[in-house]
mmCIF file of C-alpha atoms in Angstrom:
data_model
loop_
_atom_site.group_PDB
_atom_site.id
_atom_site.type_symbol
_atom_site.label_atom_id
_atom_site.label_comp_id
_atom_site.label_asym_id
_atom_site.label_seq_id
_atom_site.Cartn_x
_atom_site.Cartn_y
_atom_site.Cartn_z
ATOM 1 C CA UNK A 1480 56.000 3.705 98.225
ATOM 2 C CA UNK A 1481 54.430 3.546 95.265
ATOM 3 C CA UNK A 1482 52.439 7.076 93.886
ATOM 4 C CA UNK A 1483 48.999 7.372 91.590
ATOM 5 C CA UNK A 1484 49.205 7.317 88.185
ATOM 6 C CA UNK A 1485 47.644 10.776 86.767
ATOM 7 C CA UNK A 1486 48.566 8.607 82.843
ATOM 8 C CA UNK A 1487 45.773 6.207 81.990
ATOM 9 C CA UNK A 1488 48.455 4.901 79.626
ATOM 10 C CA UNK A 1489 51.604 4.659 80.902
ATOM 11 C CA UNK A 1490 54.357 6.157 79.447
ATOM 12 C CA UNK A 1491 56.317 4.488 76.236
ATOM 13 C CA UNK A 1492 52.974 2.349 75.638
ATOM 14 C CA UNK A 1493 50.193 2.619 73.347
ATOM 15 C CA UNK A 1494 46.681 2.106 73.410
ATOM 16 C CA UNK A 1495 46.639 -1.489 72.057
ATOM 17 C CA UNK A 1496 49.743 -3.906 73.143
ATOM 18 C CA UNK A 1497 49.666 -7.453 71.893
ATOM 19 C CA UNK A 1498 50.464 -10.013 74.946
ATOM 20 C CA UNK A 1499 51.176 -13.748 73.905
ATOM 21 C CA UNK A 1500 51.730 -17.138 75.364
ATOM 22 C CA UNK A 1501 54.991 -19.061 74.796
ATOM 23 C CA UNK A 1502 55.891 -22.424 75.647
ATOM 24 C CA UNK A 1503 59.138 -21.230 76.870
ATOM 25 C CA UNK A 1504 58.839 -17.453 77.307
ATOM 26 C CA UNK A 1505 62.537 -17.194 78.196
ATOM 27 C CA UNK A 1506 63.527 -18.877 75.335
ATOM 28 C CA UNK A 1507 61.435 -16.901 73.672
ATOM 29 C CA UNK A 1508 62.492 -13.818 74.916
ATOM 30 C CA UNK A 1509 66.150 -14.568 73.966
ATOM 31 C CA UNK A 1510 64.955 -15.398 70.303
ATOM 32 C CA UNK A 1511 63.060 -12.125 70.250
ATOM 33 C CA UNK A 1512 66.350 -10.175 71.068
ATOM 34 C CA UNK A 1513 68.505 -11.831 68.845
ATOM 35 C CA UNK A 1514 66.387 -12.106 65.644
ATOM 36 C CA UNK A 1515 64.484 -8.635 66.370
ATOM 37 C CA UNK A 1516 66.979 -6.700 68.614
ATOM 38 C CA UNK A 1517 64.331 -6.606 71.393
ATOM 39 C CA UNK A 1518 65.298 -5.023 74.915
ATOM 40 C CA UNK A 1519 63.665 -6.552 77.438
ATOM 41 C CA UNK A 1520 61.984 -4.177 79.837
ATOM 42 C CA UNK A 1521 60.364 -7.101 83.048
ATOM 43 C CA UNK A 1522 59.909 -10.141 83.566
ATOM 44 C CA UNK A 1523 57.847 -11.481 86.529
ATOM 45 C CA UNK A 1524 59.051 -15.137 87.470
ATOM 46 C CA UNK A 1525 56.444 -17.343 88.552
ATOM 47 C CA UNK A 1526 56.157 -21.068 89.493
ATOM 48 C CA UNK A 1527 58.900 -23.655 88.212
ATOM 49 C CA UNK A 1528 60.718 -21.440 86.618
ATOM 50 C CA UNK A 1529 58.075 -19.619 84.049
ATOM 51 C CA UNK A 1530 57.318 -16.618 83.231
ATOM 52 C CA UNK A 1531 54.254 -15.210 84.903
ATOM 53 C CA UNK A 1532 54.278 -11.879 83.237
ATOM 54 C CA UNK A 1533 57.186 -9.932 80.838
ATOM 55 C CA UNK A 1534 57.683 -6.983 78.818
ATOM 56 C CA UNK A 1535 59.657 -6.300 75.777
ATOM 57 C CA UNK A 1536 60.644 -3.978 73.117
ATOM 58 C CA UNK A 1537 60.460 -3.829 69.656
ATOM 59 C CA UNK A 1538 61.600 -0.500 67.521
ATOM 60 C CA UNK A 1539 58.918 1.513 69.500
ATOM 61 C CA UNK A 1540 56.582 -0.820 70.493
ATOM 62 C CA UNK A 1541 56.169 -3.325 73.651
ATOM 63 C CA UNK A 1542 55.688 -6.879 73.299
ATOM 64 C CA UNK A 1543 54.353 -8.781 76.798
ATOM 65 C CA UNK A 1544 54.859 -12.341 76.677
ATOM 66 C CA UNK A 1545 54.050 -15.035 79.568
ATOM 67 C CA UNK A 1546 54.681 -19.241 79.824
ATOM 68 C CA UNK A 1547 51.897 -20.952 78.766
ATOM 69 C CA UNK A 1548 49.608 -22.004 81.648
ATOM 70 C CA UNK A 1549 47.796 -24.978 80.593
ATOM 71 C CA UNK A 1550 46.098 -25.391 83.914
ATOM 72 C CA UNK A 1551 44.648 -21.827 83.933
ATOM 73 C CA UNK A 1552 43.332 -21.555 80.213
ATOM 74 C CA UNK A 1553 46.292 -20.355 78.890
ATOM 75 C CA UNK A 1554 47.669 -22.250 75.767
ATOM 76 C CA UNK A 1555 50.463 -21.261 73.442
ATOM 77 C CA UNK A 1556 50.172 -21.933 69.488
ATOM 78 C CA UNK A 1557 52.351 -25.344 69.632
ATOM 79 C CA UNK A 1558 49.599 -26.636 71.728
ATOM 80 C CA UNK A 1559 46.626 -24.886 69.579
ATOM 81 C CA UNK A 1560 48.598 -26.503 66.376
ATOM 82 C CA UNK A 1561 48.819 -23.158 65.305
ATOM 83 C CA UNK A 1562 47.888 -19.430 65.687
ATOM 84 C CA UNK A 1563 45.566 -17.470 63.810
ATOM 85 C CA UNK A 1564 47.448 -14.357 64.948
ATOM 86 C CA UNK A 1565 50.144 -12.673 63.024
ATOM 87 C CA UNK A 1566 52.484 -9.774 64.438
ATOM 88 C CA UNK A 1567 53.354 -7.640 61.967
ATOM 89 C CA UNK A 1568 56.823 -5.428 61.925
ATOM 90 C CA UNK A 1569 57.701 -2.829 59.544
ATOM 91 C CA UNK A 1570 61.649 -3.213 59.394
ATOM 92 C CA UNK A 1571 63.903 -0.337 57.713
ATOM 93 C CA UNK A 1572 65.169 -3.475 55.523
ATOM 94 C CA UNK A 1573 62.521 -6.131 55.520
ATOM 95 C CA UNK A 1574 65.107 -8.779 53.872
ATOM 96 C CA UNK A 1575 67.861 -7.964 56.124
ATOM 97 C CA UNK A 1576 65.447 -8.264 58.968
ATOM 98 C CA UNK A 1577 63.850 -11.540 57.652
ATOM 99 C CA UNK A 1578 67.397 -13.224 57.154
ATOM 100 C CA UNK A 1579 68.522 -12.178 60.746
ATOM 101 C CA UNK A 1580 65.114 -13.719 62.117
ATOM 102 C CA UNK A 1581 65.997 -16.814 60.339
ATOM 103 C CA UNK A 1582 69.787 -16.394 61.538
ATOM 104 C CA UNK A 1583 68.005 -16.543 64.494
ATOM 105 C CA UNK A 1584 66.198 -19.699 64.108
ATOM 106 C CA UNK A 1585 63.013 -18.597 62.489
ATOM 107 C CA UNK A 1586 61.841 -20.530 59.285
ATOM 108 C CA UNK A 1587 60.375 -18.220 56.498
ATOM 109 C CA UNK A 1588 56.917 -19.443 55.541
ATOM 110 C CA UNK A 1589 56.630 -16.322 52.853
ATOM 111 C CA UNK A 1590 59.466 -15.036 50.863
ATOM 112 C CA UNK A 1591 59.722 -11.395 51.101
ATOM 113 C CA UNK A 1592 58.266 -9.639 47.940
ATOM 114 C CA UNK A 1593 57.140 -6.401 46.468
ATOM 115 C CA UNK A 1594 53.473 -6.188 47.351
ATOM 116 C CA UNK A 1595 50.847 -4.678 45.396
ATOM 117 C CA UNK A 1596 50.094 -2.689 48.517
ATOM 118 C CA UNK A 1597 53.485 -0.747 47.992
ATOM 119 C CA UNK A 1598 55.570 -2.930 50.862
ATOM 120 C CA UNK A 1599 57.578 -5.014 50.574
ATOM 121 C CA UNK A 1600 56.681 -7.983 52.840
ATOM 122 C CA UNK A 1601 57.349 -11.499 53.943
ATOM 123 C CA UNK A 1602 56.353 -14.369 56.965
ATOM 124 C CA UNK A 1603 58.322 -16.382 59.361
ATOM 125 C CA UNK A 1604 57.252 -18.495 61.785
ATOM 126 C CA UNK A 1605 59.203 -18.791 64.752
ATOM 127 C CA UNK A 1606 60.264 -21.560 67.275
ATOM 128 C CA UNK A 1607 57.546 -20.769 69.560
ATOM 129 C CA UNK A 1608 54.896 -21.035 66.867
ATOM 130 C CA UNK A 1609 54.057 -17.207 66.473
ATOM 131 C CA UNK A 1610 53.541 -15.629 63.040
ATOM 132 C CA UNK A 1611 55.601 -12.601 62.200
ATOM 133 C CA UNK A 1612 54.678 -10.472 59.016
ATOM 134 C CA UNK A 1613 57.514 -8.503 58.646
ATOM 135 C CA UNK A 1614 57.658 -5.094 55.534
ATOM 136 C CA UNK A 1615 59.326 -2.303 54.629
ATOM 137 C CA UNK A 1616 57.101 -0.215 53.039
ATOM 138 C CA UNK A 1617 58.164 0.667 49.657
ATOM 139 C CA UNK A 1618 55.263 3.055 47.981
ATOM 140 C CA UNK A 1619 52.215 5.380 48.978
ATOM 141 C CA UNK A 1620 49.467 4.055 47.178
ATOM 142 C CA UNK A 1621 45.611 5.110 47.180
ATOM 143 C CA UNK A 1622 43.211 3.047 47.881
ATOM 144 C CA UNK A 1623 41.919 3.196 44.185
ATOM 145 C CA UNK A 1624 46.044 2.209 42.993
ATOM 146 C CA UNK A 1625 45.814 -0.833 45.496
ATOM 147 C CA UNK A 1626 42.760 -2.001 44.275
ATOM 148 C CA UNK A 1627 43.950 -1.707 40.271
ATOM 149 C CA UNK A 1628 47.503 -3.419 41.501
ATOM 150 C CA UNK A 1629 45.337 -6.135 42.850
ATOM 151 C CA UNK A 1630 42.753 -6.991 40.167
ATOM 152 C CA UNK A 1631 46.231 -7.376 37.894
ATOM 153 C CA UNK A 1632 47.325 -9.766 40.064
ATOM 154 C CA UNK A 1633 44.500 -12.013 39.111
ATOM 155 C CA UNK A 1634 44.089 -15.675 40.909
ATOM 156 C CA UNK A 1635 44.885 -14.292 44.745
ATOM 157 C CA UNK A 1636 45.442 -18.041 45.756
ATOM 158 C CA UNK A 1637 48.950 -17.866 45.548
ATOM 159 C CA UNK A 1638 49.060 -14.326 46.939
ATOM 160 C CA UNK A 1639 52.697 -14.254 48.060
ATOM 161 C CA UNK A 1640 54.232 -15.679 44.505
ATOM 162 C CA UNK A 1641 51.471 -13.662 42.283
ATOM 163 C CA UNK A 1642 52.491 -9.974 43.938
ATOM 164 C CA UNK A 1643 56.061 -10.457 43.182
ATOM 165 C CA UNK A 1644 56.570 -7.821 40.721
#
């Protein structure tokens, strides 16, 4: 029998969780533990075989993740051509965990580099369409640092190349 909650926030969560839609969330969820060493903490099945509703874990955070649903709104980034989301992870070894994302079956879309933010950082994009940033960070800068770093950086078009120090 289940008992009240006296947690607005369950425990192990934090206030803001990101929750995406893959075309293949068990697929997905398998990718997630072999190129980010995700546990997975539920799954809900649901209709022919998808995923109505699961949970994962990344480092200390929780990833949920559902099939996409075209019929109720609910569209994954192959079918938007895209996302304009990114999920960021900061790694203990950024390039170690880039290479084992791409081990994985991820394809790198920004070459980790030193950052004039003080992290090093890169993107992959992986076989469900999702961004990942993924950093170690490197440097505590102020906010006064980050914007000198920047302005010697010049042209910002080519971000990722120009901040390679």
């Amino acid at each position: 029998m289940a008992t009240p909650s006296n947690k607005p926030i369950p425990e192990g969560m934090h206030t803001l969780t990101p929750h995406i839609v893959c075309e293949g969330a068990s697929d997905a969820i398998a990718f997630y533990k072999k190129a980010f060493n995700a546990q997975e903490l539920a799954r809900l099945p649901g209709p022919n075989g998808k995923v109505m509703h699961a949970a994962i874990r990344i480092g200390d955070s929780v990833l949920m993740l559902m099939d996409d649903f075209p019929e109720w709104g609910s569209l994954g980034p192959k079918a938007l051509k895209g996302s304009p989301v990114t999920l960021h992870l900061y790694m203990n070894d950024v390039d170690a965990a880039m290479q084992q994302a791409v081990d994985a079956g991820a394809q790198v879309t920004m070459p980790a580099a030193d950052m004039f933010w003080g992290d090093r950082y890169g993107q992959v994009v992986d076989p469900f369409g999702h961004r990942w940033s993924i950093a170690t960070h490197k440097t505590d800068l102020s906010p006064e640092e980050i914007q000198q770093n920047m302005a010697k950086m010049g042209d910002m078009s080519g971000c990722g190349d120009a901040a390679k120090k």
